[in-house]
mmCIF file of C-alpha atoms in Angstrom:
data_model
loop_
_atom_site.group_PDB
_atom_site.id
_atom_site.type_symbol
_atom_site.label_atom_id
_atom_site.label_comp_id
_atom_site.label_asym_id
_atom_site.label_seq_id
_atom_site.Cartn_x
_atom_site.Cartn_y
_atom_site.Cartn_z
ATOM 1 C CA GLU A 52 57.091 127.865 45.553
ATOM 2 C CA LYS A 53 55.643 128.502 48.987
ATOM 3 C CA ARG A 54 54.019 131.820 49.385
ATOM 4 C CA THR A 55 54.884 133.963 52.418
ATOM 5 C CA VAL A 56 52.067 135.214 54.540
ATOM 6 C CA THR A 57 51.831 137.682 57.389
ATOM 7 C CA GLN A 58 52.279 135.637 60.563
ATOM 8 C CA ILE A 59 50.138 136.064 63.615
ATOM 9 C CA GLU A 60 52.592 137.319 66.243
ATOM 10 C CA LYS A 61 52.457 138.117 69.889
ATOM 11 C CA ASN A 62 54.980 140.849 69.317
ATOM 12 C CA GLY A 63 52.751 142.962 67.139
ATOM 13 C CA TYR A 64 51.697 143.409 63.536
ATOM 14 C CA PRO A 65 52.748 145.540 60.533
ATOM 15 C CA ASP A 66 51.387 149.071 60.644
ATOM 16 C CA SER A 67 48.928 148.414 57.854
ATOM 17 C CA ILE A 68 47.167 145.758 59.996
ATOM 18 C CA TYR A 69 46.469 148.308 62.734
ATOM 19 C CA ILE A 70 45.199 150.892 60.246
ATOM 20 C CA ASN A 71 42.819 148.417 58.616
ATOM 21 C CA ALA A 72 41.665 146.957 61.948
ATOM 22 C CA ALA A 73 40.927 150.490 63.240
ATOM 23 C CA LYS A 74 38.969 151.274 60.139
ATOM 24 C CA ILE A 75 36.931 148.074 60.578
ATOM 25 C CA PHE A 76 36.423 148.763 64.275
ATOM 26 C CA GLN A 77 35.248 152.294 63.552
ATOM 27 C CA GLY A 78 32.381 150.823 61.529
ATOM 28 C CA ILE A 79 31.327 148.209 64.063
ATOM 29 C CA HIS A 80 32.054 149.735 67.525
ATOM 30 C CA THR A 81 29.050 150.033 69.781
ATOM 31 C CA GLU A 82 27.712 153.461 70.604
ATOM 32 C CA GLU A 83 25.997 151.923 73.641
ATOM 33 C CA SER A 84 29.298 151.624 75.578
ATOM 34 C CA LYS A 85 28.927 152.594 79.170
ATOM 35 C CA HIS A 86 31.735 155.117 78.588
ATOM 36 C CA ARG A 87 30.091 156.662 75.494
ATOM 37 C CA ASN A 88 29.898 160.101 77.056
ATOM 38 C CA LEU A 89 33.606 160.052 77.946
ATOM 39 C CA VAL A 90 35.274 158.263 74.975
ATOM 40 C CA HIS A 91 34.620 159.880 71.643
ATOM 41 C CA TYR A 92 35.068 158.266 68.253
ATOM 42 C CA GLY A 93 35.450 160.830 65.479
ATOM 43 C CA ASP A 94 34.554 160.387 61.826
ATOM 44 C CA ASN A 95 37.440 158.769 59.973
ATOM 45 C CA SER A 96 35.366 157.820 56.932
ATOM 46 C CA GLY A 97 37.639 159.937 54.765
ATOM 47 C CA SER A 98 40.736 157.846 55.547
ATOM 48 C CA PRO A 99 41.037 154.845 53.130
ATOM 49 C CA MET A 100 41.972 151.293 54.133
ATOM 50 C CA MET A 101 45.392 150.115 53.073
ATOM 51 C CA ALA A 102 45.627 147.272 50.576
ATOM 52 C CA PHE A 103 45.687 143.850 52.184
ATOM 53 C CA LYS A 104 48.991 142.095 51.609
ATOM 54 C CA ASP A 105 47.324 138.709 51.377
ATOM 55 C CA GLU A 106 44.266 136.844 52.651
ATOM 56 C CA HIS A 107 46.032 136.157 55.927
ATOM 57 C CA SER A 108 46.488 139.906 56.511
ATOM 58 C CA ARG A 109 42.814 140.432 55.803
ATOM 59 C CA ARG A 110 41.824 137.796 58.376
ATOM 60 C CA VAL A 111 44.178 139.149 61.035
ATOM 61 C CA SER A 112 42.840 142.697 60.526
ATOM 62 C CA TYR A 113 39.237 141.540 61.039
ATOM 63 C CA GLU A 114 40.211 139.383 64.056
ATOM 64 C CA LEU A 115 41.996 142.336 65.691
ATOM 65 C CA ALA A 116 39.020 144.622 65.082
ATOM 66 C CA PHE A 117 36.531 142.147 66.489
ATOM 67 C CA ASN A 118 38.685 141.418 69.499
ATOM 68 C CA ALA A 119 38.748 145.144 70.233
ATOM 69 C CA LEU A 120 34.966 145.190 69.871
ATOM 70 C CA LYS A 121 34.564 142.279 72.341
ATOM 71 C CA TYR A 122 36.500 144.144 75.002
ATOM 72 C CA GLN A 123 35.470 147.670 74.076
ATOM 73 C CA ASP A 124 34.143 148.501 77.582
ATOM 74 C CA LEU A 125 37.226 147.126 79.282
ATOM 75 C CA LEU A 126 39.648 148.940 76.946
ATOM 76 C CA GLU A 127 37.819 152.209 77.376
ATOM 77 C CA GLU A 128 37.829 151.806 81.173
ATOM 78 C CA MET A 129 41.583 151.126 81.081
ATOM 79 C CA LEU A 130 42.234 154.301 79.038
ATOM 80 C CA LEU A 131 40.135 156.427 81.385
ATOM 81 C CA ASP A 132 41.423 154.908 84.601
ATOM 82 C CA SER A 133 45.089 155.238 83.560
ATOM 83 C CA LYS A 134 44.532 158.821 82.391
ATOM 84 C CA ALA A 135 45.890 157.872 78.989
ATOM 85 C CA TYR A 136 42.623 159.276 77.617
ATOM 86 C CA PRO A 137 41.713 161.932 76.841
ATOM 87 C CA CYS A 138 44.945 162.990 75.102
ATOM 88 C CA TYR A 139 44.598 166.315 73.314
ATOM 89 C CA SER A 140 47.420 165.476 70.898
ATOM 90 C CA ILE A 141 45.358 162.503 69.617
ATOM 91 C CA PRO A 142 42.250 163.589 67.678
ATOM 92 C CA ASP A 143 38.924 161.791 68.027
ATOM 93 C CA GLU A 144 39.415 160.397 64.532
ATOM 94 C CA LEU A 145 42.247 158.192 65.880
ATOM 95 C CA THR A 146 40.384 156.848 68.932
ATOM 96 C CA SER A 147 39.556 153.607 67.100
ATOM 97 C CA LEU A 148 43.270 153.166 66.355
ATOM 98 C CA LEU A 149 44.057 153.841 70.024
ATOM 99 C CA VAL A 150 41.588 151.196 71.228
ATOM 100 C CA VAL A 151 42.699 148.596 68.644
ATOM 101 C CA MET A 152 46.339 149.097 69.512
ATOM 102 C CA LEU A 153 45.615 148.985 73.236
ATOM 103 C CA TYR A 154 43.940 145.564 72.823
ATOM 104 C CA ASP A 155 47.083 144.282 71.037
ATOM 105 C CA LEU A 156 49.369 145.860 73.674
ATOM 106 C CA GLN A 157 47.707 144.012 76.540
ATOM 107 C CA ASP A 158 47.469 140.823 74.453
ATOM 108 C CA ARG A 159 51.243 140.787 74.201
ATOM 109 C CA LYS A 160 51.556 141.492 77.968
ATOM 110 C CA PHE A 161 52.560 145.116 77.474
ATOM 111 C CA GLN A 162 55.803 144.145 75.729
ATOM 112 C CA LYS A 163 57.297 146.425 73.045
ATOM 113 C CA ARG A 164 56.200 145.488 69.561
ATOM 114 C CA LYS A 165 58.423 144.408 66.723
ATOM 115 C CA ILE A 166 59.060 146.513 63.634
ATOM 116 C CA PHE A 167 58.744 144.215 60.624
ATOM 117 C CA ALA A 168 61.423 144.255 57.972
ATOM 118 C CA GLU A 169 60.500 146.229 54.850
ATOM 119 C CA GLU A 170 57.082 147.187 56.233
ATOM 120 C CA GLU A 171 55.537 150.516 55.281
ATOM 121 C CA LEU A 172 55.519 152.618 58.420
ATOM 122 C CA VAL A 173 52.516 154.766 59.135
ATOM 123 C CA ALA A 174 53.091 157.953 61.165
ATOM 124 C CA GLU A 175 49.783 157.665 63.146
ATOM 125 C CA VAL A 176 50.506 154.068 64.131
ATOM 126 C CA GLN A 177 54.020 154.897 65.182
ATOM 127 C CA GLU A 178 52.799 157.878 67.236
ATOM 128 C CA ILE A 179 50.036 155.960 69.093
ATOM 129 C CA GLY A 180 52.292 152.935 69.564
ATOM 130 C CA HIS A 181 54.958 155.050 71.323
ATOM 131 C CA TYR A 182 52.237 156.883 73.301
ATOM 132 C CA LEU A 183 50.638 153.690 74.623
ATOM 133 C CA TYR A 184 54.046 152.216 75.444
ATOM 134 C CA ARG A 185 54.904 155.257 77.542
ATOM 135 C CA TYR A 186 51.688 154.519 79.552
ATOM 136 C CA LYS A 187 52.207 150.719 79.714
ATOM 137 C CA THR A 188 52.773 150.644 83.503
ATOM 138 C CA LYS A 189 49.674 152.755 84.240
ATOM 139 C CA LEU A 190 47.611 150.785 81.721
ATOM 140 C CA ALA A 191 48.715 147.444 83.179
ATOM 141 C CA ALA A 192 47.808 148.747 86.660
ATOM 142 C CA ALA A 193 44.410 149.856 85.323
ATOM 143 C CA LEU A 194 43.786 146.407 83.917
ATOM 144 C CA ALA A 195 44.731 144.848 87.266
ATOM 145 C CA ARG A 196 42.322 147.148 89.078
ATOM 146 C CA CYS A 197 39.522 146.249 86.670
ATOM 147 C CA ARG A 198 40.151 142.560 87.314
ATOM 148 C CA VAL A 199 40.050 143.071 91.091
ATOM 149 C CA LYS A 200 36.963 145.322 90.769
ATOM 150 C CA TYR A 201 35.021 142.730 88.836
ATOM 151 C CA ASP A 202 36.663 139.648 90.472
ATOM 152 C CA ALA A 203 37.837 138.496 87.023
ATOM 153 C CA LEU A 204 40.510 135.820 86.665
ATOM 154 C CA SER A 205 41.102 136.842 83.052
ATOM 155 C CA ILE A 206 39.903 139.348 80.507
ATOM 156 C CA GLU A 207 37.549 136.721 79.009
ATOM 157 C CA TYR A 208 35.274 137.623 81.896
ATOM 158 C CA PHE A 209 34.559 140.953 80.261
ATOM 159 C CA VAL A 210 33.088 139.484 77.083
ATOM 160 C CA PRO A 211 29.340 140.264 77.040
ATOM 161 C CA GLU A 212 27.387 137.136 77.943
ATOM 162 C CA THR A 213 25.393 136.978 74.761
ATOM 163 C CA LEU A 214 28.589 137.182 72.707
ATOM 164 C CA TRP A 215 30.283 134.593 74.921
ATOM 165 C CA LYS A 216 27.442 132.137 74.312
ATOM 166 C CA GLN A 217 27.593 132.734 70.601
ATOM 167 C CA GLU A 218 31.367 132.054 70.654
ATOM 168 C CA GLN A 219 30.890 128.883 72.610
ATOM 169 C CA ARG A 220 28.379 127.626 70.003
ATOM 170 C CA ALA A 221 30.477 128.724 67.095
ATOM 171 C CA SER A 222 33.623 127.079 68.506
ATOM 172 C CA ALA A 223 31.869 123.692 68.514
ATOM 173 C CA LEU A 224 30.765 123.966 64.911
ATOM 174 C CA PRO A 225 32.792 122.154 62.147
ATOM 175 C CA VAL A 226 34.948 124.383 59.974
ATOM 176 C CA CYS A 227 33.922 124.609 56.324
ATOM 177 C CA PHE A 228 36.185 125.483 53.369
ATOM 178 C CA TRP A 229 35.136 126.110 49.773
ATOM 179 C CA ILE A 230 37.425 124.662 47.172
ATOM 180 C CA ASN A 231 38.459 127.445 44.731
ATOM 181 C CA THR A 232 37.922 125.420 41.566
ATOM 182 C CA LEU A 233 39.474 128.159 39.486
ATOM 183 C CA LYS A 234 42.787 127.295 41.057
ATOM 184 C CA ILE A 235 42.575 123.610 42.059
ATOM 185 C CA SER A 236 40.403 120.507 41.687
ATOM 186 C CA LEU A 237 38.807 118.461 44.417
ATOM 187 C CA GLU A 238 41.144 115.555 43.593
ATOM 188 C CA ASP A 239 44.245 117.674 43.979
ATOM 189 C CA VAL A 240 43.016 119.080 47.262
ATOM 190 C CA ILE A 241 42.389 115.559 48.619
ATOM 191 C CA ARG A 242 45.836 114.450 47.388
ATOM 192 C CA ASP A 243 47.448 117.420 49.166
ATOM 193 C CA LEU A 244 45.539 116.801 52.385
ATOM 194 C CA GLU A 245 46.423 113.056 52.397
ATOM 195 C CA MET A 246 50.069 113.950 51.981
ATOM 196 C CA LYS A 247 49.719 116.092 55.128
ATOM 197 C CA GLY A 248 48.239 113.204 57.085
ATOM 198 C CA PHE A 249 44.470 113.915 56.778
ATOM 199 C CA THR A 250 41.977 111.082 56.381
ATOM 200 C CA LYS A 251 38.687 111.363 54.555
ATOM 201 C CA VAL A 252 35.632 110.138 56.501
ATOM 202 C CA GLU A 253 32.019 109.832 55.412
ATOM 203 C CA SER A 254 30.407 112.363 57.860
ATOM 204 C CA VAL A 255 31.145 114.744 60.717
ATOM 205 C CA SER A 256 30.041 112.044 63.184
ATOM 206 C CA ASP A 257 33.180 110.110 62.142
ATOM 207 C CA PHE A 258 35.555 113.006 62.931
ATOM 208 C CA ASP A 259 38.710 112.055 64.787
ATOM 209 C CA HIS A 260 41.136 114.969 64.789
ATOM 210 C CA TYR A 261 43.054 114.846 61.394
ATOM 211 C CA THR A 262 39.986 113.965 59.404
ATOM 212 C CA TYR A 263 37.642 115.740 56.969
ATOM 213 C CA ALA A 264 34.463 115.074 55.011
ATOM 214 C CA VAL A 265 33.074 116.259 51.718
ATOM 215 C CA ASP A 266 29.752 118.135 52.185
ATOM 216 C CA GLN A 267 26.913 115.858 51.085
ATOM 217 C CA HIS A 268 25.119 118.686 49.243
ATOM 218 C CA CYS A 269 28.002 120.807 47.925
ATOM 219 C CA HIS A 270 30.817 118.667 46.609
ATOM 220 C CA ASP A 271 33.200 121.659 46.441
ATOM 221 C CA VAL A 272 32.923 122.192 50.237
ATOM 222 C CA LEU A 273 35.108 120.371 52.754
ATOM 223 C CA VAL A 274 34.273 120.125 56.413
ATOM 224 C CA PHE A 275 36.854 119.744 59.224
ATOM 225 C CA PRO A 276 36.776 119.395 63.046
ATOM 226 C CA SER A 277 36.685 122.831 64.751
ATOM 227 C CA SER A 278 39.843 121.988 66.694
ATOM 228 C CA LEU A 279 41.851 122.158 63.472
ATOM 229 C CA ARG A 280 40.857 125.716 62.526
ATOM 230 C CA GLU A 281 44.172 127.457 63.231
ATOM 231 C CA GLU A 282 46.255 124.651 61.648
ATOM 232 C CA LEU A 283 44.117 124.764 58.544
ATOM 233 C CA LEU A 284 44.560 128.489 58.208
ATOM 234 C CA ASN A 285 48.359 128.011 58.083
ATOM 235 C CA LEU A 286 48.204 125.538 55.196
ATOM 236 C CA ASP A 287 49.604 126.554 51.806
ATOM 237 C CA LEU A 288 46.177 125.649 50.364
ATOM 238 C CA PHE A 289 44.682 128.502 52.372
ATOM 239 C CA ALA A 290 47.563 130.986 51.899
ATOM 240 C CA ASP A 291 47.308 130.449 48.119
ATOM 241 C CA CYS A 292 43.507 130.946 48.166
ATOM 242 C CA LYS A 293 42.878 127.394 46.941
ATOM 243 C CA LEU A 294 40.717 126.770 50.018
ATOM 244 C CA LEU A 295 38.454 129.605 51.171
ATOM 245 C CA LEU A 296 37.104 129.726 54.733
ATOM 246 C CA GLN A 297 33.306 129.676 54.840
#
């Protein structure tokens, strides 16, 4: 039976994703932000993370947190320029949640987010979501002014250069997956991949889109072209934790 996973949507995420992403962001955000004297992140170490629904939810939470980190300076500038921050009804302990949810709001072009069926609603997420949506016009205008100010065609311009170079290098690297031998054998993984149209090749130099190779030193590691990353993460093998992303 196929297992259901939390889908990556452009119309938002379940509340638990935002809570967990904010908790992750709280631990990694930079204190060297150029707005550090104006935007304050309180201590939310006492608030626990919510249980991840599945491995896909875990990945989405971390991706959302790290995307907010990449654009921290831009997001803070948008909040200040639009006068959406400071907001005295939102304590500093929720600033991380505000920033994370703002990144998602602009990523879906300031459209209202979907409420997922049977999801557990979180009061803080609902409150901040409604608050940001009330400011959507001013936030969109602030983003437009930032782009004009810095002559930026897209928000990718605002990624710090060192991080941008790291991402460029990382995007060219092959994708590696460990085979979870507690759940499946190498032979069964190969059989499943071949049924899905993948072809085994001898080395990464032979890659040609739907191909993969067995690592020469670790026979429980499979290597794929970087262009297949998102497709691979949507396979049942990944959703069922039979393949684990390196």
